[in-house]
Short mmCIF file of C-alpha atoms in Angstrom, two decimals:
data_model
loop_
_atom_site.label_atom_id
_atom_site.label_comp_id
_atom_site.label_asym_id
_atom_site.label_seq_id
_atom_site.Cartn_x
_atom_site.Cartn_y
_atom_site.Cartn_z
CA UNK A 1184 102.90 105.37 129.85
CA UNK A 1185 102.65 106.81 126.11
CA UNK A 1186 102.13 104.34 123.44
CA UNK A 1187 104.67 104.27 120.98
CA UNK A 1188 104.72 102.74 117.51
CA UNK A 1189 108.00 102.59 115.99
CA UNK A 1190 107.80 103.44 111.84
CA UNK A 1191 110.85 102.73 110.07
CA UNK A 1192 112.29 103.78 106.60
CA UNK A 1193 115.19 103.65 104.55
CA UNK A 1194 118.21 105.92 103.07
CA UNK A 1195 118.01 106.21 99.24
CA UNK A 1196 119.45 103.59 97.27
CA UNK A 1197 119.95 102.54 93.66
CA UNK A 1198 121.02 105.46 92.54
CA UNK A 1199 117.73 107.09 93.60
CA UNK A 1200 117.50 110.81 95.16
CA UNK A 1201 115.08 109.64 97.94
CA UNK A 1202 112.85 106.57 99.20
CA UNK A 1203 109.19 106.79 99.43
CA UNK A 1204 109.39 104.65 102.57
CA UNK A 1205 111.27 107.61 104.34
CA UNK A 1206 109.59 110.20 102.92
CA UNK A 1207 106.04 108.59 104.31
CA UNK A 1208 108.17 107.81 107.89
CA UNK A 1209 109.13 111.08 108.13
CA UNK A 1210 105.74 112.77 107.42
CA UNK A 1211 104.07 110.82 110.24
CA UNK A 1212 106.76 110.74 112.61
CA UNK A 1213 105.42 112.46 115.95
CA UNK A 1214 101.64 112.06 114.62
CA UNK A 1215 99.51 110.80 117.43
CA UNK A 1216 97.36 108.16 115.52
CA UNK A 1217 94.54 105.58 117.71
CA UNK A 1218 96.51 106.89 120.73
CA UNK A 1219 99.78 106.37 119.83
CA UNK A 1220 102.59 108.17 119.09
CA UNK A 1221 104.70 107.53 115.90
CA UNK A 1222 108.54 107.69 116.43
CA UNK A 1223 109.85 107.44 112.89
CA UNK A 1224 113.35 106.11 112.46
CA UNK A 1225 116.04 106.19 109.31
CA UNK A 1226 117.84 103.24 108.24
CA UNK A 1227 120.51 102.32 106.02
CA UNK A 1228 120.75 100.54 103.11
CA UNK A 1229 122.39 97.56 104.37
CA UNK A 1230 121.44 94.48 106.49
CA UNK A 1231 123.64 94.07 109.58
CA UNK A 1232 123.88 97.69 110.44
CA UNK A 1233 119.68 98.05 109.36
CA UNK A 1234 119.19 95.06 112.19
CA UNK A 1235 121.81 96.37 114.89
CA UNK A 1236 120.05 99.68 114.30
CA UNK A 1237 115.97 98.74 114.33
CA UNK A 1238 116.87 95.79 117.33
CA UNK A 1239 118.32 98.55 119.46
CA UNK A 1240 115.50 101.11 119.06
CA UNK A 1241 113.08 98.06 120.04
CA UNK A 1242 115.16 97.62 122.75
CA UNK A 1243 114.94 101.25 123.81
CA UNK A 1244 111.64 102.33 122.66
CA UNK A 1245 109.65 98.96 123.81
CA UNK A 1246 107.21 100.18 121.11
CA UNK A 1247 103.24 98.94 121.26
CA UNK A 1248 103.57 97.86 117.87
CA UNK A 1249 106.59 98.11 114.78
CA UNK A 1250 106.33 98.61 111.05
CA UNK A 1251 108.60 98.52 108.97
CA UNK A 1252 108.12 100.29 105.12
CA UNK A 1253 110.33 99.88 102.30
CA UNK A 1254 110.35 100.17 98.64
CA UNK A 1255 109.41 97.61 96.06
CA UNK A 1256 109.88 99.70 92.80
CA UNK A 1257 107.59 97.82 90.19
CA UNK A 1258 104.88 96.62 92.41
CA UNK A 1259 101.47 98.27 91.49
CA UNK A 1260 99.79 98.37 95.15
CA UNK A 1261 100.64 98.69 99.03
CA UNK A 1262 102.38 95.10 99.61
CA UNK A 1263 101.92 93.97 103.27
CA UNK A 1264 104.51 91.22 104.13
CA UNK A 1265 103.00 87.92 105.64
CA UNK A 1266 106.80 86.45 105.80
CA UNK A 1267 110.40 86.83 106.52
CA UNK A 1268 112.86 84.61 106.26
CA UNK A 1269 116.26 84.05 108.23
CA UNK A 1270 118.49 85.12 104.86
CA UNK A 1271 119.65 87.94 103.86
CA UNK A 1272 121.93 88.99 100.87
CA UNK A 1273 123.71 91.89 101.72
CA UNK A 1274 125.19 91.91 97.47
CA UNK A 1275 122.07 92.09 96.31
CA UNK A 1276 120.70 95.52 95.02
CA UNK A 1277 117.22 95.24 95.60
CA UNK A 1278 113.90 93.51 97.26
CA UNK A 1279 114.00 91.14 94.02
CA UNK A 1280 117.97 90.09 93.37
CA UNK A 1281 119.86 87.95 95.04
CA UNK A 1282 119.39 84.61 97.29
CA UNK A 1283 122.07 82.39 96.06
CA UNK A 1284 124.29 84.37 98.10
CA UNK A 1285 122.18 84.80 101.46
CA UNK A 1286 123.21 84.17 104.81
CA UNK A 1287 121.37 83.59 107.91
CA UNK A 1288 120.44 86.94 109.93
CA UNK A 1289 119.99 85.62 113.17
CA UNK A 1290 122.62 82.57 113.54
CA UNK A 1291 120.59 79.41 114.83
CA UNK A 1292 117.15 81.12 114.42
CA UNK A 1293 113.73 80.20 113.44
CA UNK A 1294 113.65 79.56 109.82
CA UNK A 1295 110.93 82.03 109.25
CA UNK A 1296 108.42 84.41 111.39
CA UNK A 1297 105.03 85.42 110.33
CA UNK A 1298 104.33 88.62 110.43
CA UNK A 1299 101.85 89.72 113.57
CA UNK A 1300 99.75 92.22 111.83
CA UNK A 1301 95.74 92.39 111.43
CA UNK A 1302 96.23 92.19 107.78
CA UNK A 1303 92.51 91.88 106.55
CA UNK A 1304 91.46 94.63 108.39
CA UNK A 1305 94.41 96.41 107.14
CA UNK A 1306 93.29 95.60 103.88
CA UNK A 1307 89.89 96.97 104.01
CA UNK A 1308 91.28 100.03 105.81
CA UNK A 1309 93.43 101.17 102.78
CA UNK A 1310 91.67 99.89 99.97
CA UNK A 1311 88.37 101.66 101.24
CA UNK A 1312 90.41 104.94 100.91
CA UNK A 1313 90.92 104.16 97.04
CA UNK A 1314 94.38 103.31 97.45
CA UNK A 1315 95.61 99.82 96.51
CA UNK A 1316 96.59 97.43 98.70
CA UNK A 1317 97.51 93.14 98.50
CA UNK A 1318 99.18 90.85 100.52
CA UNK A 1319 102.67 89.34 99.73
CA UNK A 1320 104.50 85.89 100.58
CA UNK A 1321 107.65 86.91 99.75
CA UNK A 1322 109.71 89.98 101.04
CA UNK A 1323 112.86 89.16 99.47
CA UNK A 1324 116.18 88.16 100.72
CA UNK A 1325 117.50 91.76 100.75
CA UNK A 1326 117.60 94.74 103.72
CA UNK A 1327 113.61 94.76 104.15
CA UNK A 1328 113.34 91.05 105.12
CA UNK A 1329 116.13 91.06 107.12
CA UNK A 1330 114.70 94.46 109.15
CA UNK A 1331 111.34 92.53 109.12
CA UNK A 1332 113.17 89.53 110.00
CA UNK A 1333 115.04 91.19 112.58
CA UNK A 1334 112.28 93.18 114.57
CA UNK A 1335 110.08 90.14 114.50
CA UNK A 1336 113.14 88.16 116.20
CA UNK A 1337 113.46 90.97 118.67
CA UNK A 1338 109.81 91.36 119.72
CA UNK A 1339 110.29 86.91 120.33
CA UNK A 1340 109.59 87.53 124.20
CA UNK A 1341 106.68 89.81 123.93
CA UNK A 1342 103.88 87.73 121.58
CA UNK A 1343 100.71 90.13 121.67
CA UNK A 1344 102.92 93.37 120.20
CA UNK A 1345 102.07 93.86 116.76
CA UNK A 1346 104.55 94.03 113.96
CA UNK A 1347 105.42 93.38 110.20
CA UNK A 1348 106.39 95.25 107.07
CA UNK A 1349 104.76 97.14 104.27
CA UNK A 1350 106.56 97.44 100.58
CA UNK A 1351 105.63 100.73 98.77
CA UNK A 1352 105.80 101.66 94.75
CA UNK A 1353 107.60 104.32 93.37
CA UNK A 1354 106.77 107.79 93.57
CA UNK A 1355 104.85 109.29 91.40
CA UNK A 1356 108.40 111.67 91.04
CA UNK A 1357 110.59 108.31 90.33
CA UNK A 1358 108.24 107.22 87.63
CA UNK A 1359 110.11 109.62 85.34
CA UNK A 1360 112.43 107.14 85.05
CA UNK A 1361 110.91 103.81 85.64
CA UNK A 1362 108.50 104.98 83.05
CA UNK A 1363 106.86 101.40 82.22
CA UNK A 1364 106.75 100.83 86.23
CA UNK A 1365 103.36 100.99 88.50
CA UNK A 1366 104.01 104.30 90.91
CA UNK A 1367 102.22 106.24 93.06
CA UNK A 1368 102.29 109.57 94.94
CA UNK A 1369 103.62 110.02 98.15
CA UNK A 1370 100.01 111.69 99.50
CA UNK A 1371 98.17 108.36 98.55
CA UNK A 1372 101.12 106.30 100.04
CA UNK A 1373 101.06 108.22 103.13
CA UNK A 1374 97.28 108.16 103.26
CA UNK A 1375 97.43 104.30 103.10
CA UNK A 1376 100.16 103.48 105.37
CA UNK A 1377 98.12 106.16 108.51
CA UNK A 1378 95.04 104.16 107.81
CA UNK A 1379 97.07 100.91 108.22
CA UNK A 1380 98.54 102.38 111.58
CA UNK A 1381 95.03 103.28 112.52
CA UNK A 1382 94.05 99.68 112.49
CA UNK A 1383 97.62 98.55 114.05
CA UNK A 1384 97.04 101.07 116.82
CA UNK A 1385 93.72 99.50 117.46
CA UNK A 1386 95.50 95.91 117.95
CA UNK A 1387 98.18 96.92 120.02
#
């Protein structure tokens, strides 16, 4: 059977006319990459219909490995999440708002999941490309961790399939208007994120 890695993005939000995180899904979606086939998938900007949607296509798909992209606007580098949390705050309007508000997003769940990603290697990868790349503890209490959250929960049953999230800057395009913000252009984003499913592809 094909290898399939699911690569998800979202809908623009914030008053923004795209999302670097679906512009870079959409680019590699069908790509064959270490063997595997990238099926790209859309997702709103909103936590319970996010989760319904990236659970089912697990469910479907039974992908070899997930990852999940979003955007971070303000952060300077490729951020590859190490944690989500069960909480989510649906009121929030981005990655860094919000909390005091926050409900569970799987009622009775694990408190948190680590993500199950080679994350070194995926360091190396992308940084030896010239693009930066860090690790982050914290992906927010918004619709990323809870899609992070949420395909970790689903992929409970089957231990060895790889799968976490990756935070992107703006675009190079949106810096126009987050002008004292880090960004970066969607070639070197996409560039990144293929060498980090390169290594992921390697795992699964």
């Amino acid at each position: 059977m094909a290898r399939v890695i699911l690569l998800t993005g979202f809908q623009p939000f914030g008053g923004e006319r795209t999302n670097p995180s679906w512009e870079v899904a959409s680019w590699l979606d069908g790509k064959e990459i270490g063997g595997a086939t990238i099926h790209a998938l859309e997702l709103p900007v909103h936590c319970r219909r996010a989760v319904k949607l990236v659970t089912a296509a697990i469910a479907e798909a039974k992908p070899s490995a997930v990852l999940g992209l979003g955007q971070a606007g303000g952060r300077p580098a490729l951020s590859i999440e190490r944690v989500a949390l069960n909480l989510a705050d649906d009121r929030a309007s981005r990655e860094s708002d919000g909390g005091v508000n926050a409900r569970p997003i799987v009622a009775n769940g694990p408190d948190a999941y680590f993500a199950r990603l080679p994350i070194a290697p995926m360091l190396r990868a992308i940084t030896r490309v010239g693009i930066p790349a860090a690790m982050s503890l914290s992906a927010g209490v918004y619709v990323c961790n809870a899609v992070m959250y949420a395909t970790l929960h689903a992929l409970r049953s089957r231990p060895r399939v790889p799968a976490g999230f990756i935070h992107l800057p703006y675009t190079a395009a949106q810096a126009t208007k987050h002008r004292a913000a880090a960004s970066m252009s969607i070639d070197l984003m996409t560039a990144g994120i293929e060498s980090a499913l390169t290594v992921i592809a390697r795992s699964a």
